[in-house]
Coordinates of C-alpha atoms and ligand atoms in Angstrom, one line a residue:
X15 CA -2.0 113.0 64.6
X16 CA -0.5 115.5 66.6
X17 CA 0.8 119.0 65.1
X18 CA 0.6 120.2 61.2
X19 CA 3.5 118.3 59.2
X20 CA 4.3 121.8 57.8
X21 CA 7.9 121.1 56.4
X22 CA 10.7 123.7 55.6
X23 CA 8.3 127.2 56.5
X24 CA 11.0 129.3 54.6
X25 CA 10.2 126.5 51.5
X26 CA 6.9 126.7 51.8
X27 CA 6.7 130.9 51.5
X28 CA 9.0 131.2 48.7
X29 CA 6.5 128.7 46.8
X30 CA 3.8 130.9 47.7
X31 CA 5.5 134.4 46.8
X32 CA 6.1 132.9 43.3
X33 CA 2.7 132.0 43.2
X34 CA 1.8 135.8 43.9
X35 CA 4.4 136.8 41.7
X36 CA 2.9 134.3 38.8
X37 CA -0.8 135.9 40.0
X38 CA -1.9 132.4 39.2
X39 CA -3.4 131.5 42.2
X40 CA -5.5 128.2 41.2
X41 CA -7.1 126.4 38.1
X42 CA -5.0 124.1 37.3
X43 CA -1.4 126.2 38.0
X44 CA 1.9 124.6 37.8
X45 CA 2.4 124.4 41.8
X46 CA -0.8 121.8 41.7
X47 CA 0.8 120.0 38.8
X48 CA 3.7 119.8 40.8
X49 CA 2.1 118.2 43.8
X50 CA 0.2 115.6 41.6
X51 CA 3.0 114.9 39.6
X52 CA 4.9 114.1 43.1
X53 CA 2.1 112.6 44.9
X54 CA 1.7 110.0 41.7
X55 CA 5.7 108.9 42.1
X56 CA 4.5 108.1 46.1
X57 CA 1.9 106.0 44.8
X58 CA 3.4 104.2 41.6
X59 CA 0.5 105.5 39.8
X60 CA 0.4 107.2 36.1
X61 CA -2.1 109.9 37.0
X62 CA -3.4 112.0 40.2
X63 CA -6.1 114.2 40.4
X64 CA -5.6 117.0 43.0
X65 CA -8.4 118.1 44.9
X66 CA -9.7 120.2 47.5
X67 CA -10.2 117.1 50.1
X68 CA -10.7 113.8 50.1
X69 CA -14.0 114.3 50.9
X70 CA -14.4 115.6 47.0
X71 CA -12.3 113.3 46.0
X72 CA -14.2 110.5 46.9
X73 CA -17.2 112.0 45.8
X74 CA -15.7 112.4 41.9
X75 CA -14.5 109.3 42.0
X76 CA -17.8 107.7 43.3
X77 CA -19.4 109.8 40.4
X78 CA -17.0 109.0 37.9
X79 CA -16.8 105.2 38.2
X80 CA -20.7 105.6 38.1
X81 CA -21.6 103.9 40.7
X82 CA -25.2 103.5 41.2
X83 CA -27.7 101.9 44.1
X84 CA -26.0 100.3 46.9
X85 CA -22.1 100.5 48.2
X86 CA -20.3 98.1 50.7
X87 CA -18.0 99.9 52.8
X88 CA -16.6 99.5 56.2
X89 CA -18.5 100.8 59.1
X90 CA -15.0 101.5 60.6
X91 CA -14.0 105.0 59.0
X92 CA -14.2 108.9 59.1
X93 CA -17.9 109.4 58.2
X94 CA -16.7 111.0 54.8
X95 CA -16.6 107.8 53.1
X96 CA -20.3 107.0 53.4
X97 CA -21.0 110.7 53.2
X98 CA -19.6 111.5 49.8
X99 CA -21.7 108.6 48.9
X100 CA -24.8 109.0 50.3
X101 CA -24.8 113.0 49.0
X102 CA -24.9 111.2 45.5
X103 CA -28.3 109.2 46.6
X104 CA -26.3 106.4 46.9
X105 CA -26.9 104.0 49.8
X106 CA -23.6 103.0 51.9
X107 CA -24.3 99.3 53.0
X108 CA -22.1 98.6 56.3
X109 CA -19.8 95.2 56.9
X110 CA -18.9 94.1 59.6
X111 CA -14.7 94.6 59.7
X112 CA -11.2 91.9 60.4
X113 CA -11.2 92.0 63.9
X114 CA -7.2 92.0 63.7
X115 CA -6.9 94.4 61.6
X116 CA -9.7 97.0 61.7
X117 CA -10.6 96.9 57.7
X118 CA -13.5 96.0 55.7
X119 CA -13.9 91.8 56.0
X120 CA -14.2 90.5 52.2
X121 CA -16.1 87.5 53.5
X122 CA -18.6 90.0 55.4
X123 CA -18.7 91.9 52.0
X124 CA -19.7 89.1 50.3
X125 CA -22.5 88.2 52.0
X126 CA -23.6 92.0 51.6
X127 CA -23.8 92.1 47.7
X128 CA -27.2 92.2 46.2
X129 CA -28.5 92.9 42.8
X130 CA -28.1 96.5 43.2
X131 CA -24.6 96.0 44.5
X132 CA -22.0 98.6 41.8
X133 CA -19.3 98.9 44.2
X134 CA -17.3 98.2 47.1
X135 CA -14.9 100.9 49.4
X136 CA -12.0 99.7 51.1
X137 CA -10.7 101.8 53.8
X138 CA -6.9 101.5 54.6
X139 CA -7.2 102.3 58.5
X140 CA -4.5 104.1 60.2
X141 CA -3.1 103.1 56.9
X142 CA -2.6 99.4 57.4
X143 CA -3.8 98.4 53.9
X144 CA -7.2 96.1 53.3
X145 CA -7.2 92.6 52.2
X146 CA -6.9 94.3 48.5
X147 CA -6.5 90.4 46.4
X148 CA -9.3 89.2 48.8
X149 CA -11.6 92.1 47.9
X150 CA -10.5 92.0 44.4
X151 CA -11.8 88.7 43.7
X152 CA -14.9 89.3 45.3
X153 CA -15.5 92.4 43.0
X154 CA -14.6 90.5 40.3
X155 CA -17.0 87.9 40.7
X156 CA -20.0 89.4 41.0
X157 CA -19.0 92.5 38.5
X158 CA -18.4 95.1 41.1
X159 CA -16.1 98.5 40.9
X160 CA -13.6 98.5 43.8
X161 CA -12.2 101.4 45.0
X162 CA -10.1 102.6 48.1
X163 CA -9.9 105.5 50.5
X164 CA -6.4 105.5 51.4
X165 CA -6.2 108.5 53.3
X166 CA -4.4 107.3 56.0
X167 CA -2.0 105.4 53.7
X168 CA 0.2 107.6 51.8
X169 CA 3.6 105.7 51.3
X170 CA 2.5 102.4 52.8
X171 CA 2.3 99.1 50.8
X172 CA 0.5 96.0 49.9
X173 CA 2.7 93.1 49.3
X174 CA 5.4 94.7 47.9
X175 CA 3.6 97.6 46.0
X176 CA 2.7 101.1 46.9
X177 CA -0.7 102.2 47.9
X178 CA -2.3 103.9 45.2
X179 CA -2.4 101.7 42.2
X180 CA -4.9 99.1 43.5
X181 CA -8.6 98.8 42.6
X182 CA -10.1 101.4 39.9
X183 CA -8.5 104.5 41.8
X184 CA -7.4 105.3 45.5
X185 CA -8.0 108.4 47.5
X186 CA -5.5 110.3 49.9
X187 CA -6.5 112.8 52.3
X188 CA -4.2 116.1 53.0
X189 CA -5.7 117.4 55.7
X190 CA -3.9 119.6 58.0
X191 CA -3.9 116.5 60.7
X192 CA -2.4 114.0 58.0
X193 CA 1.1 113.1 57.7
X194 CA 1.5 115.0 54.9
X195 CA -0.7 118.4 54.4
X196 CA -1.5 120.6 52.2
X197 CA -4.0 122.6 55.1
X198 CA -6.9 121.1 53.2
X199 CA -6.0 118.6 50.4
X200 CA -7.3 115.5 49.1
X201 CA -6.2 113.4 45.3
X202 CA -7.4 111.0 43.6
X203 CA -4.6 108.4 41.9
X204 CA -4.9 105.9 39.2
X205 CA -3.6 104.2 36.3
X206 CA -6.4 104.8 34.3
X207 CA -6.2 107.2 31.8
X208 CA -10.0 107.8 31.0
X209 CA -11.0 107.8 34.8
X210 CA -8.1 110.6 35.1
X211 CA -10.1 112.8 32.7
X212 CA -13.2 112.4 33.8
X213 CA -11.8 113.0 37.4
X214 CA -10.2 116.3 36.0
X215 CA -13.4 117.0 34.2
X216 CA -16.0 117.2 37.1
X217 CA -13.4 118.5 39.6
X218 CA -13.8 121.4 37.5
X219 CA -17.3 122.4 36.8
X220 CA -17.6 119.4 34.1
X221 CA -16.0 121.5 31.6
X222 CA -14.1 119.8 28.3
X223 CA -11.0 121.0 26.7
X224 CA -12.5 123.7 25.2
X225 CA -13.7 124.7 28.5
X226 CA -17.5 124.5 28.2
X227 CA -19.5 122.4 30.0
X228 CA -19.5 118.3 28.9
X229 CA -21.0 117.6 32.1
X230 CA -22.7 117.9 35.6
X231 CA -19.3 118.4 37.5
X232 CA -18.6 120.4 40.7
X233 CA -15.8 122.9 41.6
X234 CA -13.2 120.6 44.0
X235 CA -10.2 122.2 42.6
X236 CA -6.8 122.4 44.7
X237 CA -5.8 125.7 45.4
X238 CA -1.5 126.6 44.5
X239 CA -1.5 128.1 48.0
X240 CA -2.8 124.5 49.4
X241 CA -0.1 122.7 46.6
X242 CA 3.2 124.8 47.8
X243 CA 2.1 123.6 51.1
X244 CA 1.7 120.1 50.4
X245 CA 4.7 120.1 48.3
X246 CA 6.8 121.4 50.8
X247 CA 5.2 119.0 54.1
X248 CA 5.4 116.1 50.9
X249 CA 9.5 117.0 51.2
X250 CA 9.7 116.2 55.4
X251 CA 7.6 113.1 54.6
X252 CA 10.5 110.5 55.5
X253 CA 11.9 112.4 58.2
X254 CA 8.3 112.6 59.2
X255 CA 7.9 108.7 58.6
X256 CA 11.0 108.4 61.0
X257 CA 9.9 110.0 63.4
X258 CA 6.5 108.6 63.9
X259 CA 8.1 105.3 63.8
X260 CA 10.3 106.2 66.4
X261 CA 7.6 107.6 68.5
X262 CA 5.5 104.3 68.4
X263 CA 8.4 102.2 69.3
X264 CA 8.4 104.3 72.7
X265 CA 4.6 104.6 72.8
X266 CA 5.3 100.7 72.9
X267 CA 8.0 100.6 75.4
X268 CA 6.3 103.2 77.8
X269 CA 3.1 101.3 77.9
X270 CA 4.1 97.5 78.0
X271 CA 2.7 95.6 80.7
X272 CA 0.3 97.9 80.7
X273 CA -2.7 95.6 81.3
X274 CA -5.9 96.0 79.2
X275 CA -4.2 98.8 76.9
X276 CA -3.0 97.2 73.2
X277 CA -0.6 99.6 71.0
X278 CA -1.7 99.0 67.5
X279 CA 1.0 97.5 65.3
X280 CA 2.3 98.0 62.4
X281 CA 4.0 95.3 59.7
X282 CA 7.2 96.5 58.6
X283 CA 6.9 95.3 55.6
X284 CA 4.0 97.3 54.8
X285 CA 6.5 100.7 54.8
X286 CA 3.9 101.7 57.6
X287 CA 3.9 106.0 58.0
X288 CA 3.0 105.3 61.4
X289 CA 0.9 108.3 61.2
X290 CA -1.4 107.2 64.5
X291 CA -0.4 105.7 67.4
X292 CA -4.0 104.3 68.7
X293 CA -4.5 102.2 71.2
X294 CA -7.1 99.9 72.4
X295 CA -8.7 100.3 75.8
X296 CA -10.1 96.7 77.3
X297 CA -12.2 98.1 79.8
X298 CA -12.7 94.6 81.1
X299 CA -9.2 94.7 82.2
X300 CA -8.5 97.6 82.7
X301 CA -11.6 99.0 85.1
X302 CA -11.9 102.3 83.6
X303 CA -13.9 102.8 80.2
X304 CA -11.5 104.2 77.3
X305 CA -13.9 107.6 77.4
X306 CA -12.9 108.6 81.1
X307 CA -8.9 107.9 79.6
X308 CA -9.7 110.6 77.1
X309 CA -11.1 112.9 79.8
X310 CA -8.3 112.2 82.4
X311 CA -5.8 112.9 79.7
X312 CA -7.5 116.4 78.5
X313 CA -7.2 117.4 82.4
X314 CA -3.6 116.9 81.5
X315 CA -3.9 118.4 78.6
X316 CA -3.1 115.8 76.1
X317 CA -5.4 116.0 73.2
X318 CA -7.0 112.6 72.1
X319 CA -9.0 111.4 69.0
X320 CA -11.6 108.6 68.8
X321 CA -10.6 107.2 65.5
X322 CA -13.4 106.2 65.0
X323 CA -15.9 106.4 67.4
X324 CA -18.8 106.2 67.1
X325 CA -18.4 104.2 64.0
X326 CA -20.7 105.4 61.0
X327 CA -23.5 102.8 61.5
X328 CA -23.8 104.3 64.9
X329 CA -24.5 108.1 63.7
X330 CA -27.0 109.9 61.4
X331 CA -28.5 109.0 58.6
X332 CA -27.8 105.6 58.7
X333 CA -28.6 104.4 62.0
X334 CA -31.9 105.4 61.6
X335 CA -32.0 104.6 57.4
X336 CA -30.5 101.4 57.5
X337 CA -30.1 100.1 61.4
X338 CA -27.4 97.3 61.3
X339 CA -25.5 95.2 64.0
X340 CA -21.6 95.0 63.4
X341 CA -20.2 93.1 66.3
X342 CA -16.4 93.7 65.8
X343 CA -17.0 97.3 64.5
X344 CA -18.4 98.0 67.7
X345 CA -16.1 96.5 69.9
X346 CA -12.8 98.2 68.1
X347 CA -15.1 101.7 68.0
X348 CA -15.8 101.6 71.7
X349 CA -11.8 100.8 72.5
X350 CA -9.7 103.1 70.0
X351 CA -7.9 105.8 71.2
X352 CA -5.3 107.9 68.9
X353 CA -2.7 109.4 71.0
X354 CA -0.6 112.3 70.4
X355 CA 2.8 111.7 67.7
X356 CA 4.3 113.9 64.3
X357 CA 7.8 115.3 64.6
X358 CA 6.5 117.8 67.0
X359 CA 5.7 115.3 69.9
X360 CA 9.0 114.7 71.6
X361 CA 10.4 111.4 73.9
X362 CA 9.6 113.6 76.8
X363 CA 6.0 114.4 75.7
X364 CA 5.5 110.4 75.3
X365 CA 7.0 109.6 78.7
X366 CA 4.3 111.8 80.0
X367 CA 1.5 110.3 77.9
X368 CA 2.2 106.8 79.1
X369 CA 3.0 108.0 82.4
X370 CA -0.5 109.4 83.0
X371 CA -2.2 106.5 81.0
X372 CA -0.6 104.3 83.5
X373 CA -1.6 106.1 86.5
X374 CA -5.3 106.3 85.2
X375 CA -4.8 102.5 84.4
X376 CA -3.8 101.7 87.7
X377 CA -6.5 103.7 89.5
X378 CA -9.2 102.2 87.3
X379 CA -12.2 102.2 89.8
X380 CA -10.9 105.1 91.4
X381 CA -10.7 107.4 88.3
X382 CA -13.9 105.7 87.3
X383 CA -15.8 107.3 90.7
X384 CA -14.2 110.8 90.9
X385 CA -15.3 111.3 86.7
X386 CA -18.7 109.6 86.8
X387 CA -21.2 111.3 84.5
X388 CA -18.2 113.2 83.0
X389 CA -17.3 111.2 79.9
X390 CA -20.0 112.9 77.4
X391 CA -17.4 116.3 78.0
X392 CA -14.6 114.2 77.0
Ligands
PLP91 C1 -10.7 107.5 56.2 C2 -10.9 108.9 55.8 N1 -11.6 109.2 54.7 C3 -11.9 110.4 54.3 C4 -11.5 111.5 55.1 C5 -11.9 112.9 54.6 O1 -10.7 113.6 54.3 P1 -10.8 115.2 54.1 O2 -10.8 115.8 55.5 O3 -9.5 115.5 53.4 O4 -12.0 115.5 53.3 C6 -10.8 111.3 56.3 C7 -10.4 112.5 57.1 O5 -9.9 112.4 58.2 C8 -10.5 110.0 56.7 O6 -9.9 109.7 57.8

């Protein structure tokens, strides 16, 4: 989180002018083959459906694994995940999340199927994968799809194994905040063949071969403009990778014995992208609420994210719908803070971060008095 991951510009506009040159500016042109055909060798998978987010992409999948009454999903994600969903008049059921590791609990899902259970969502956070065998064997014994939004995990893997090929399908996001972007972008990977064509069927208007309509499908096409750009940020993604990991280890050195403020970790043997650097604010300790550190570090102008807070039970329609209590949801929503990293955020720009995170720290009641009433502005 930090700048666009943009890549080699000059790259990135010579893909474009052949794309004006070719006058083949989307459905289904050879830049976008490109880009799946690249983003499929990241994930170990045999097929990826491109699409215009991951927003889309979740939705096709969710309608073409047709899933169908109630879906267990973490309440500890980017509101697109129950969204795409509940737009398909299906009903997102929240669990409660690990408390070490911020995704989906299979125990908690467990104890969430019912009879009109199809489906569960796993959500990679910050792309530090879910239990995946856990959640497995729960779908497996009560019958259920099992599906993941990886967005945050492109290039990261589980036990050995890239993200991508686990569950019926995975979804990546390439947003223009993501570590790799394709301004807006999204895909959809898999190794099964049948799910691939259905995918490529209703991302385009539900049409067969023959073109005519087989189907109810929506338009969620990728763009070529949106491919040369994700192919060319898709080429800085190691150096990218690098230098995010480089930038948490001195997130981590700059803040340490900083008491009350937790850099997230990442296991090494996960490939981590490192793609946010979030932190956890224990107000307890620390005296000053993680909201006010989000406001003292915008008066120094350095932009912050709550990812994610509030957490999805917390917003509309569900916590009117389907009110629920998520104890360790709630705790990690009201303490995460992503700070600023991406190859565009500098040694220096960290030593300032930390340096004003520490000051705040240290002030605690101080910072608390002079902002009080201020932290809805954050
Ligand atoms: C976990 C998660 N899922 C889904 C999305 C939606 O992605 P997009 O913006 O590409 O639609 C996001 C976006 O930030 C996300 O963080």
């Amino acid at each position: 989180m930090g700048r666009p991951t943009v890549g080699d510009r000059k790259r990135f506009l010579e893909r474009l002018n052949g794309a004006l040159d070719r006058q083949w500016l989307t459905n289904g042109g050879p830049l976008v083959h490109e880009f799946e055909d690249r983003v499929a060798e990241v994930a170990g998978t045999r097929h990826c459906v491109a699409t215009s987010n991951a927003t889309m992409a979740l939705h096709l999948l969710y309608m073409a694994t047709g899933l169908s009454g109630e879906v267990i999903m973490p309440a500890m994600t980017y509101v697109a995940t129950a969204h795409a969903a509940r737009a398909l008049g299906l009903t997102p059921v929240f669990c409660d999340v690990d408390p070490d590791t911020g995704c989906i609990d299979p125990r908690r899902a467990e104890e969430a199927v019912t009879a009109r259970t199809s489906g569960i969502v796993g959500v990679h956070l910050w792309g530090r994968p879910s239990a995946i065998d856990d959640l497995g064997k729960v779908a497996e014994r009560h019958g259920l799809r099992l599906l993941f939004d990886a967005a945050h995990a492109l290039g990261c893997s589980y036990r050995g194994r890239p993200v991508g090929g686990f569950g019926a399908a995975e979804v990546f996001s390439f947003h223009a905040t993501k570590v790799v972007n394709s301004f807006e972008g999204g895909a959809v990977v898999t190794d099964d063949g049948d799910l691939a064509e259905r995918l490529r069927s209703l991302r385009s208007f539900g049409f067969g071969p023959d073109g005519t309509s087989q189907r109810v499908g929506i338009n969620a096409k990728m763009s070529e403009a949106a491919a040369a750009m994700g192919l060319t940020s898709l080429e800085a993604f190691e150096e990218t990778r690098r230098h995010n990991r480089v930038n948490l280890d001195h997130y981590a050195a700059g803040l340490a014995g900083v008491d009350g403020v937790e850099v997230v970790t990442y296991d090494a043997a996960q490939n981590p992208n490192c793609q946010y650097v979030v932190i956890r604010v224990d107000e307890a300790v620390t005296g000053i609420h993680r909201d006010l550190l989000m406001r003292v570090l915008k008066e120094e102008n350095i932009t912050t994210q709550r990812y994610f807070s509030p957490a999805c039970h917390q917003v509309e329609p569900y916590r009117t719908e389907r009110p629920v209590v998520l104890p360790h949801t709630e705790r990690l929503a009201e303490q995460v803070l992503a700070l600023p990293t991406g190859p565009t955020v500098a040694t220096a720009d960290i030593h300032r971060v930390c340096e004003v995170l520490r000051c705040a720290v240290g002030a605690g009641p101080q910072v608390t008095e002079r902002f009080r009433g201020c932290e809805e502005t954050a």
